[in-house]
GROMACS .gro file of N, CA and C in nm:
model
  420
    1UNK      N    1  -0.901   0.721   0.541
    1UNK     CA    2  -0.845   0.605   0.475
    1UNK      C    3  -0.694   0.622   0.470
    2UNK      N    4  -0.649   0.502   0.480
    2UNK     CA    5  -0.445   0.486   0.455
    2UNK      C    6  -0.429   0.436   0.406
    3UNK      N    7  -0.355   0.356   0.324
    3UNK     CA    8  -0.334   0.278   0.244
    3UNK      C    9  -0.146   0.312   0.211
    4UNK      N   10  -0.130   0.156   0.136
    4UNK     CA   11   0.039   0.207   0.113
    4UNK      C   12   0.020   0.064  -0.022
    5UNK      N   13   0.100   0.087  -0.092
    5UNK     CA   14   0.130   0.041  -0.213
    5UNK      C   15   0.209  -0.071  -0.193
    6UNK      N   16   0.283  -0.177  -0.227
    6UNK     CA   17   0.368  -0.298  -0.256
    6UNK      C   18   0.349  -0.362  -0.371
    7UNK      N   19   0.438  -0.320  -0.448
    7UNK     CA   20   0.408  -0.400  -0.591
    7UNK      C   21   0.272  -0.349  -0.667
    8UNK      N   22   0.233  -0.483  -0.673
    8UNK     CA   23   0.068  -0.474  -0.771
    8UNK      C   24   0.009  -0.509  -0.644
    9UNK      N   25   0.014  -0.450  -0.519
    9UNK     CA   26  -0.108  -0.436  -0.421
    9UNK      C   27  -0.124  -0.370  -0.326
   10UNK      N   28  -0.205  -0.295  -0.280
   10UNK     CA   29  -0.234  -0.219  -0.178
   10UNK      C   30  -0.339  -0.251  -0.109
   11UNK      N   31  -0.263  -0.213   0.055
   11UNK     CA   32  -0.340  -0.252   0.189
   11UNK      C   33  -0.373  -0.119   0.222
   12UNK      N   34  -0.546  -0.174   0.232
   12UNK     CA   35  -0.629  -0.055   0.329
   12UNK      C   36  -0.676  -0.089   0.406
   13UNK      N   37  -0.647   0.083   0.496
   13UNK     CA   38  -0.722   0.087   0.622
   13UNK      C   39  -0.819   0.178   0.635
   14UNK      N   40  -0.937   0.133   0.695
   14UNK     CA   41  -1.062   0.269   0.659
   14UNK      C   42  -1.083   0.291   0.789
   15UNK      N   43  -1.083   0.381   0.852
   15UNK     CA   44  -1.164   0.465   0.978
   15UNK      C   45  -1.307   0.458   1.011
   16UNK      N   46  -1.323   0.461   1.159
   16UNK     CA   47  -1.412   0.471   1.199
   16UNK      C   48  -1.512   0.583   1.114
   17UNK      N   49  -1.645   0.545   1.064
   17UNK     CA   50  -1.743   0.645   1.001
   17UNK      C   51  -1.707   0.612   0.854
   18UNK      N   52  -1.609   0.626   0.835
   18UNK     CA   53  -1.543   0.618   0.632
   18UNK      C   54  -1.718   0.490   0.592
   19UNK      N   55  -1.752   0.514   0.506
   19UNK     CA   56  -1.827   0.435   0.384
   19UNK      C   57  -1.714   0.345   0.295
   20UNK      N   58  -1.741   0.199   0.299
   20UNK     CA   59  -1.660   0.085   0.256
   20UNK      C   60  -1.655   0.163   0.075
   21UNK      N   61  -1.773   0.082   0.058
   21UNK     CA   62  -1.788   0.100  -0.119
   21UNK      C   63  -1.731   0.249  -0.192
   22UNK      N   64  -1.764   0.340  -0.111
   22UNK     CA   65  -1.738   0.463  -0.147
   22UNK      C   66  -1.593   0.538  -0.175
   23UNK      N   67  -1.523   0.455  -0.069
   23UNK     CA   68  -1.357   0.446   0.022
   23UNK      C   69  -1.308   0.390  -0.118
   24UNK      N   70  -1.345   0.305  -0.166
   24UNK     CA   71  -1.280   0.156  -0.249
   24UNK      C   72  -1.263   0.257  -0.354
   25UNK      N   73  -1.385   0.301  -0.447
   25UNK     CA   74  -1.429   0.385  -0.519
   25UNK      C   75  -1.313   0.487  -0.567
   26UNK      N   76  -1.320   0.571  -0.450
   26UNK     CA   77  -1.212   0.724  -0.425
   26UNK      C   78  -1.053   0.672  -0.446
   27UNK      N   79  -1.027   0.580  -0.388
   27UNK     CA   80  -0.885   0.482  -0.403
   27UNK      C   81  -0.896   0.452  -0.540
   28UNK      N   82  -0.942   0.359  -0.652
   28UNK     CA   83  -0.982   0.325  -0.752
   28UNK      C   84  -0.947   0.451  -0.862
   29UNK      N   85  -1.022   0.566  -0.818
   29UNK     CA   86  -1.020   0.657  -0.895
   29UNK      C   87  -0.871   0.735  -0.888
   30UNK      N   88  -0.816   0.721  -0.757
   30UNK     CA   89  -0.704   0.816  -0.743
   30UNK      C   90  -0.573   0.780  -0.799
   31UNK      N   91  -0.591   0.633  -0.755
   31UNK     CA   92  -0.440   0.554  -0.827
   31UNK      C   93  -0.483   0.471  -0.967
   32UNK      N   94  -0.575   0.510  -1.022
   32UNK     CA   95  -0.610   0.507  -1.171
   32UNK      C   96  -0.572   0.337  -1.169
   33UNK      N   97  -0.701   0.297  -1.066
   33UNK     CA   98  -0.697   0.113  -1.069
   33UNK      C   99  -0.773   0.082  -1.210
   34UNK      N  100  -0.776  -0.003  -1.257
   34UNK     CA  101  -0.811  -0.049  -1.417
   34UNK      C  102  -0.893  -0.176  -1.382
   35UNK      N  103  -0.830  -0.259  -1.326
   35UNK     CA  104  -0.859  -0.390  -1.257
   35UNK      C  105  -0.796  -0.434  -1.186
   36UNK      N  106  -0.926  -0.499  -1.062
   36UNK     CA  107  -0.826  -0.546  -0.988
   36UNK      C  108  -0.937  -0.639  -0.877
   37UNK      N  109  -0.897  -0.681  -0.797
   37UNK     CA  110  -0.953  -0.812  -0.716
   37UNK      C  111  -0.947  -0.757  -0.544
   38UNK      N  112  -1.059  -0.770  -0.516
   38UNK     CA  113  -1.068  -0.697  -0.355
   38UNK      C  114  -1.106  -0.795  -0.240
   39UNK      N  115  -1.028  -0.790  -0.139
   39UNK     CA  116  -1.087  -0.928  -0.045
   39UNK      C  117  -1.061  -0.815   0.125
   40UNK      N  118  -1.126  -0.841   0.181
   40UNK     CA  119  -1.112  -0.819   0.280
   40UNK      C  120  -1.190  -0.828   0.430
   41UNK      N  121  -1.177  -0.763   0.538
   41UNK     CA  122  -1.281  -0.795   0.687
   41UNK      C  123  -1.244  -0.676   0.746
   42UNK      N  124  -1.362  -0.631   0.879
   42UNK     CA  125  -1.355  -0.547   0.934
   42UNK      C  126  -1.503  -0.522   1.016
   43UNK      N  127  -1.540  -0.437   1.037
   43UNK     CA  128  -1.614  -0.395   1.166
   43UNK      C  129  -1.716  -0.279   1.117
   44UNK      N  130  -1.870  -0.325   1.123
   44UNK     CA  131  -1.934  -0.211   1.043
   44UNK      C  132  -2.104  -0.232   1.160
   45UNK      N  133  -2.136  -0.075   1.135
   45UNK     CA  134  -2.226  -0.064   1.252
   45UNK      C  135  -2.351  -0.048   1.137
   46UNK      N  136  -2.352  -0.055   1.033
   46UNK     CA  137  -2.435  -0.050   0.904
   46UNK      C  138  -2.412  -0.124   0.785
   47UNK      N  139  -2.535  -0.214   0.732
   47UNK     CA  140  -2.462  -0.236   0.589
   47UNK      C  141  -2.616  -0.222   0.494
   48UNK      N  142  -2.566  -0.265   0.366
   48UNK     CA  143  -2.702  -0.229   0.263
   48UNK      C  144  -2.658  -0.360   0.193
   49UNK      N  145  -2.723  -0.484   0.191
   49UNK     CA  146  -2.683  -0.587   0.080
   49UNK      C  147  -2.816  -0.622   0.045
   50UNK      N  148  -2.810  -0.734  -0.062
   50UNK     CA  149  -2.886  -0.749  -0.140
   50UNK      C  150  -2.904  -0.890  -0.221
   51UNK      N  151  -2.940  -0.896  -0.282
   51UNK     CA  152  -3.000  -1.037  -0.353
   51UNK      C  153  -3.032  -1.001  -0.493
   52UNK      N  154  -2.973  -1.071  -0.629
   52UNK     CA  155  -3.060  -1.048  -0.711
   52UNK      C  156  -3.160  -1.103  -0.788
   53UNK      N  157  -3.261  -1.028  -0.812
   53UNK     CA  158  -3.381  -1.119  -0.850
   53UNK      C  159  -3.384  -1.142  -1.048
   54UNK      N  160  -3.340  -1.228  -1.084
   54UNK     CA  161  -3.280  -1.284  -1.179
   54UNK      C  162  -3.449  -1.252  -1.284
   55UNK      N  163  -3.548  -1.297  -1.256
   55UNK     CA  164  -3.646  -1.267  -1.320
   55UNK      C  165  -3.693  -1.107  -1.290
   56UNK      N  166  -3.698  -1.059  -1.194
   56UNK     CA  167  -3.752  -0.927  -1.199
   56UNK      C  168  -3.636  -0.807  -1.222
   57UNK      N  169  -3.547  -0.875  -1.256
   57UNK     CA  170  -3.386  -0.768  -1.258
   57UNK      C  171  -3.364  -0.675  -1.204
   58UNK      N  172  -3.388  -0.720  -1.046
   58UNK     CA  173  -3.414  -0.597  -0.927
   58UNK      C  174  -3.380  -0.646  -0.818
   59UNK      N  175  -3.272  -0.562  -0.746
   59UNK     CA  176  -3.181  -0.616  -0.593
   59UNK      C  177  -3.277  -0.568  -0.472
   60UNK      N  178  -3.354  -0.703  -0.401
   60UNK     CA  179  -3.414  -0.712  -0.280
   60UNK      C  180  -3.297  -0.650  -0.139
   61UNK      N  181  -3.318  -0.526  -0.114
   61UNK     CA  182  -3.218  -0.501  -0.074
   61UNK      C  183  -3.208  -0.515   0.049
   62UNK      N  184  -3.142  -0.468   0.189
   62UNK     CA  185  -3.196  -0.535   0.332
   62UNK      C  186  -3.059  -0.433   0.393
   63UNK      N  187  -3.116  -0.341   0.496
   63UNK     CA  188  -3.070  -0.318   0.580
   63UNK      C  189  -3.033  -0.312   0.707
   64UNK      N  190  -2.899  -0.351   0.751
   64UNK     CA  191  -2.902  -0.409   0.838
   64UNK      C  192  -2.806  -0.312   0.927
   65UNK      N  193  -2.892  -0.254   1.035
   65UNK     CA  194  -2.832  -0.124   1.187
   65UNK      C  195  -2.758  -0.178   1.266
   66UNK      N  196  -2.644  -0.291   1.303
   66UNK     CA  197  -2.638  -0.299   1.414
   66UNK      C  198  -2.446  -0.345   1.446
   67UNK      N  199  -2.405  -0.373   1.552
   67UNK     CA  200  -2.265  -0.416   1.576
   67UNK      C  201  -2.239  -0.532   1.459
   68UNK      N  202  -2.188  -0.532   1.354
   68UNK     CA  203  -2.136  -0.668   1.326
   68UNK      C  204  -2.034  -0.684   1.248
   69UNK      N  205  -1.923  -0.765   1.254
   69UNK     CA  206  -1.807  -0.807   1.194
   69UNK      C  207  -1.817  -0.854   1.060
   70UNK      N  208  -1.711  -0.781   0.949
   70UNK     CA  209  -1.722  -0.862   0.793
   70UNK      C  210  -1.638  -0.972   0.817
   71UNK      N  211  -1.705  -1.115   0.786
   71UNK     CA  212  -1.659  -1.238   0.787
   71UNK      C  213  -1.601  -1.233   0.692
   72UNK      N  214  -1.637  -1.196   0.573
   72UNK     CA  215  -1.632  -1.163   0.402
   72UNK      C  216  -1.587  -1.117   0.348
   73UNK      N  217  -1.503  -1.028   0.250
   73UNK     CA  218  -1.551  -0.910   0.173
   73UNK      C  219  -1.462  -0.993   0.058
   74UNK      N  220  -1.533  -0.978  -0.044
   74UNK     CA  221  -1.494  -1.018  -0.204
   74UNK      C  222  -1.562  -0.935  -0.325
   75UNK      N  223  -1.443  -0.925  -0.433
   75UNK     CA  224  -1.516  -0.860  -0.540
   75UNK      C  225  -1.415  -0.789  -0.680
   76UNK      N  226  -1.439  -0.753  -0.739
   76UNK     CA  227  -1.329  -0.660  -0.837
   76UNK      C  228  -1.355  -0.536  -0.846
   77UNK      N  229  -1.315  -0.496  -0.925
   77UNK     CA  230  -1.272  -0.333  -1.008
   77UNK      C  231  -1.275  -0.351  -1.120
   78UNK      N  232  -1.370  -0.307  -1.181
   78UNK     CA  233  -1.325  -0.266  -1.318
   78UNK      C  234  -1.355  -0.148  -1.310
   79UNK      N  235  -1.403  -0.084  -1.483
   79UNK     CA  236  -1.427   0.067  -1.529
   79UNK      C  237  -1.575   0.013  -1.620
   80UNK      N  238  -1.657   0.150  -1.590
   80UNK     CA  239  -1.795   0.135  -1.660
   80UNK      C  240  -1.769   0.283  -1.718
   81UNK      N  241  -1.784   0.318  -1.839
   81UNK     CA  242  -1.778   0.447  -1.914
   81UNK      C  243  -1.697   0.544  -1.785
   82UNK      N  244  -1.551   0.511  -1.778
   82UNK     CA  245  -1.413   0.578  -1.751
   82UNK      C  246  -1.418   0.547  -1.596
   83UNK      N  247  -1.549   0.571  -1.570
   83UNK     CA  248  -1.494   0.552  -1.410
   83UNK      C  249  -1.492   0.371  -1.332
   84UNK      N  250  -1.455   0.384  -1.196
   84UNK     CA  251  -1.442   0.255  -1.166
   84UNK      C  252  -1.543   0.205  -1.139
   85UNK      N  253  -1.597   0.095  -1.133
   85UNK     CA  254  -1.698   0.028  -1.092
   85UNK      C  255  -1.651  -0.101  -0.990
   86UNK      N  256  -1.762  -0.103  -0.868
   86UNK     CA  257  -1.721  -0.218  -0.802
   86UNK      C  258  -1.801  -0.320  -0.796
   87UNK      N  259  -1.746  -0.474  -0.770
   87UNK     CA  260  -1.870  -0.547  -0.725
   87UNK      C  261  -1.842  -0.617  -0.650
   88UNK      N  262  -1.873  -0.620  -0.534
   88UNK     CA  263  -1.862  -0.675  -0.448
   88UNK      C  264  -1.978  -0.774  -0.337
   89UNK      N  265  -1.920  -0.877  -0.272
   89UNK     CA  266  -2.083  -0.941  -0.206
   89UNK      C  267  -1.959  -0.934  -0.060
   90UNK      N  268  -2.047  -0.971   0.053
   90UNK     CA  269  -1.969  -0.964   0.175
   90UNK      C  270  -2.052  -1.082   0.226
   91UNK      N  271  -2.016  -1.096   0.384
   91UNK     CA  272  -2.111  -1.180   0.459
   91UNK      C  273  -2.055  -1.105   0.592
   92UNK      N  274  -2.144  -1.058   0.693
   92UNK     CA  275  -2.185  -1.011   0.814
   92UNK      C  276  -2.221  -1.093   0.939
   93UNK      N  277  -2.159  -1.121   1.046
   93UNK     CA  278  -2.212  -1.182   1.148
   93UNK      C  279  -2.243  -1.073   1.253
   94UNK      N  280  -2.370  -1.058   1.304
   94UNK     CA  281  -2.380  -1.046   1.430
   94UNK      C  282  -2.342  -1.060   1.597
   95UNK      N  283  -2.405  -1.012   1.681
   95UNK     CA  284  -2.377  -1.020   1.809
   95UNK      C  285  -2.400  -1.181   1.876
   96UNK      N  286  -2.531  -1.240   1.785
   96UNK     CA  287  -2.534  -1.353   1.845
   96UNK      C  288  -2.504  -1.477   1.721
   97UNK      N  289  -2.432  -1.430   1.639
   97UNK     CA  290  -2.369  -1.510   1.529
   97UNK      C  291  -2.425  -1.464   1.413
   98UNK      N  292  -2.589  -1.443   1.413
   98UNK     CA  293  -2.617  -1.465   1.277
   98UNK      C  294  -2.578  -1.415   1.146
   99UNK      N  295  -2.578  -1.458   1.039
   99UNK     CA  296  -2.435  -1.431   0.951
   99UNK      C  297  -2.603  -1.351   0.843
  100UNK      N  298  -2.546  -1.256   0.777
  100UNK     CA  299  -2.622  -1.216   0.654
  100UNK      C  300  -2.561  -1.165   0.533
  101UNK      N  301  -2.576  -1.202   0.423
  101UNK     CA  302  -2.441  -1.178   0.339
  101UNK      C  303  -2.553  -1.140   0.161
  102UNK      N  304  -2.479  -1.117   0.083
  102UNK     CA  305  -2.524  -1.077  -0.042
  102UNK      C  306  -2.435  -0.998  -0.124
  103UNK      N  307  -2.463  -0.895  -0.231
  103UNK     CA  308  -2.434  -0.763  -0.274
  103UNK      C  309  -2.419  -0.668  -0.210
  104UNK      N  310  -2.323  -0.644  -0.204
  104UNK     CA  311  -2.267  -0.481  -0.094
  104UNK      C  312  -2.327  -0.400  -0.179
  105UNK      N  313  -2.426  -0.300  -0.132
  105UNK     CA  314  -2.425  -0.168  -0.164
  105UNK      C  315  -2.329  -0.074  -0.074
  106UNK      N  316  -2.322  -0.068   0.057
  106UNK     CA  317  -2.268   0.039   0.152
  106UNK      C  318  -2.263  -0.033   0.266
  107UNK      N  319  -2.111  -0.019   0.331
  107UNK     CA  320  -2.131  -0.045   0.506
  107UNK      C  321  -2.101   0.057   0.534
  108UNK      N  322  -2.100   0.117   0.655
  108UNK     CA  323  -2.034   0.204   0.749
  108UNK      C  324  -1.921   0.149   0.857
  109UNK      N  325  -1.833   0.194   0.816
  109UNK     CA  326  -1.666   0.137   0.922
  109UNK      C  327  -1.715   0.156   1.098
  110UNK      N  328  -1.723   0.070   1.181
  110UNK     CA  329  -1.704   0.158   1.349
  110UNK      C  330  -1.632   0.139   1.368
  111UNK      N  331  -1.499   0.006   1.368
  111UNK     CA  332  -1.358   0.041   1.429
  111UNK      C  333  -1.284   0.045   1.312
  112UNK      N  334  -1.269  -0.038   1.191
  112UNK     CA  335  -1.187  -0.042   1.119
  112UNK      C  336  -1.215  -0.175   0.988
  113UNK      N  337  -1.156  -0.130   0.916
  113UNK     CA  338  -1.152  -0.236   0.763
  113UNK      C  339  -1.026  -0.247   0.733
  114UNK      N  340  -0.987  -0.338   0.689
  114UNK     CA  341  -0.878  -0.411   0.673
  114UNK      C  342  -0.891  -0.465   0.473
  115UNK      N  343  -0.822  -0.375   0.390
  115UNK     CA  344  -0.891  -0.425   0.272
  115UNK      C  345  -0.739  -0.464   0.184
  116UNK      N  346  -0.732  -0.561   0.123
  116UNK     CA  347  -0.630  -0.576   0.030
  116UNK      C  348  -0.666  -0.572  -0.085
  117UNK      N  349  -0.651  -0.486  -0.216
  117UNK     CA  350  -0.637  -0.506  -0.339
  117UNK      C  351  -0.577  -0.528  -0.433
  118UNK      N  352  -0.554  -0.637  -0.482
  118UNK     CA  353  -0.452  -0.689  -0.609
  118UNK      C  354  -0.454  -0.645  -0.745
  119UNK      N  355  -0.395  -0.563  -0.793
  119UNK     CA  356  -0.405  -0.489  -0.876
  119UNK      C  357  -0.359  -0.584  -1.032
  120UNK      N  358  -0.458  -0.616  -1.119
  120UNK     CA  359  -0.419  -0.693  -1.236
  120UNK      C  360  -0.423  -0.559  -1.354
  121UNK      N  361  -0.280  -0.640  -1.435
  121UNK     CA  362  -0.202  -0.583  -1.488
  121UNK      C  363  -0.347  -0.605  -1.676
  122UNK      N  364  -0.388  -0.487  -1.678
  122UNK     CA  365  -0.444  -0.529  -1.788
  122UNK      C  366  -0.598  -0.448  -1.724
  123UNK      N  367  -0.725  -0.419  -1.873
  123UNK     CA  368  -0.808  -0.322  -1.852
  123UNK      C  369  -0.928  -0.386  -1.833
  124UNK      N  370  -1.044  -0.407  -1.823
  124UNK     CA  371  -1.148  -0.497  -1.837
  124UNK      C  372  -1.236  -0.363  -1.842
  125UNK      N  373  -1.369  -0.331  -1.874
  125UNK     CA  374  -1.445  -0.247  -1.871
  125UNK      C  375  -1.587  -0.352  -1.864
  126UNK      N  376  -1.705  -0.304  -1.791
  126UNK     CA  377  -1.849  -0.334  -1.770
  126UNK      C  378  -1.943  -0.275  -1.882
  127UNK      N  379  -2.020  -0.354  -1.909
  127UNK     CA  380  -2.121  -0.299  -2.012
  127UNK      C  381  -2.267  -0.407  -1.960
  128UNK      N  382  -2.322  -0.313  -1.952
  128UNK     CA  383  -2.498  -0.335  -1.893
  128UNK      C  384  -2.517  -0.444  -2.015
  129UNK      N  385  -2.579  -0.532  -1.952
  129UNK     CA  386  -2.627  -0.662  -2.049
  129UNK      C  387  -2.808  -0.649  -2.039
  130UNK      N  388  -2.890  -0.634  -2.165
  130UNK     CA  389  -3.011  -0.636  -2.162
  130UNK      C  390  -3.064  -0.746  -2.110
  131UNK      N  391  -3.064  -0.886  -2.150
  131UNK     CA  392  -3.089  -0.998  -2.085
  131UNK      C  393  -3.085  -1.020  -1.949
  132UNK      N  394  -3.000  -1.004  -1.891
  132UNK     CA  395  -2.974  -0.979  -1.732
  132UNK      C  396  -2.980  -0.904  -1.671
  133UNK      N  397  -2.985  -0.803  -1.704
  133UNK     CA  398  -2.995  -0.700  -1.665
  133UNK      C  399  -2.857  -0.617  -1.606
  134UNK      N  400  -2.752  -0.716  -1.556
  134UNK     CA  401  -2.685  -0.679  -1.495
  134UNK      C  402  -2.524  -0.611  -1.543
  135UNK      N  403  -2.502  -0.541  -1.520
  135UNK     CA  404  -2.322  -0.483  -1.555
  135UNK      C  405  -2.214  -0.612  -1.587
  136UNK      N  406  -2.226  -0.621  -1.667
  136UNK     CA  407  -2.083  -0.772  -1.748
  136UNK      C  408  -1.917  -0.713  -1.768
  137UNK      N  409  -1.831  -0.851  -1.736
  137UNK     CA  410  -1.740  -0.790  -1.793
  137UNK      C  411  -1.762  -0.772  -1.941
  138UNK      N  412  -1.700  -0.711  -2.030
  138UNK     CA  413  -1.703  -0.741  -2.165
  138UNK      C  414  -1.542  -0.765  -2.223
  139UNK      N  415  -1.608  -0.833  -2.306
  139UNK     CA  416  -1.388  -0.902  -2.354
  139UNK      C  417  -1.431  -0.867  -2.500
  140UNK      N  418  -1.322  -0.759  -2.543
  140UNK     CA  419  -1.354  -0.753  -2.727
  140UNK      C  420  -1.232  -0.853  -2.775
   0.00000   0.00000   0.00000
């Protein structure tokens, strides 16, 4: 991974093999991101996304092996008990277009990612919501 700073944002670049989510993560943790807003595209020979199932509070997950380009990538940063947390959804096209998109768990980089993060000035933290099951911002 490379990356270089400007202001409240930094541009990344991830390498062939590097893990997206994981990459974001290690960055997050190193330059002590708080919050912040992630958009980006790139080239992944693996991904893990997902769907969530709102009544069974459980991500239908789907892996997908093969050449395909991020049309996509969106999501934030916050912090869940100190460390960062991400969330992100993408969308994936294939060799012969077909697009598949959801909840990023993990891609794998083959040529390269291209990621910008906007770094907001201020803390937000996640807290697991029983009802939904799912990680919330929380605002005290």
């Amino acid at each position: 991974m490379n990356y270089r700073r400007f202001g409240d944002k930094y541009v990344v670049r991830l390498e062939k093999g590097e893990e997206l989510v994981e990459s974001i993560k290690e960055l997050a943790k190193k330059e002590d991101i708080m919050l912040g807003r992630v958009s980006g595209m790139g080239a992944v020979n693996r991904v893990e996304v997902s769907i969530y199932g709102v009544e069974t509070k459980e991500y239908f997950k789907k892996e997908i092996n093969e050449e395909m380009e991020i049309v996509s990538l969106e999501g934030n940063i916050a912090r869940k008990d100190g460390e960062p947390i991400l969330h992100l959804h993408t969308s994936v096209a294939c060799e012969d277009c077909r697009v598949f998109g959801g909840h990023l768990h993990s891609a794998d980089i083959s040529v390269t990612a291209e990621i910008i993060i906007d770094v907001i000035d201020g803390e937000l933290t996640k807290e697991f919501d029983e009802e939904t099951g799912a990680n919330l911002f929380k605002f005290d």
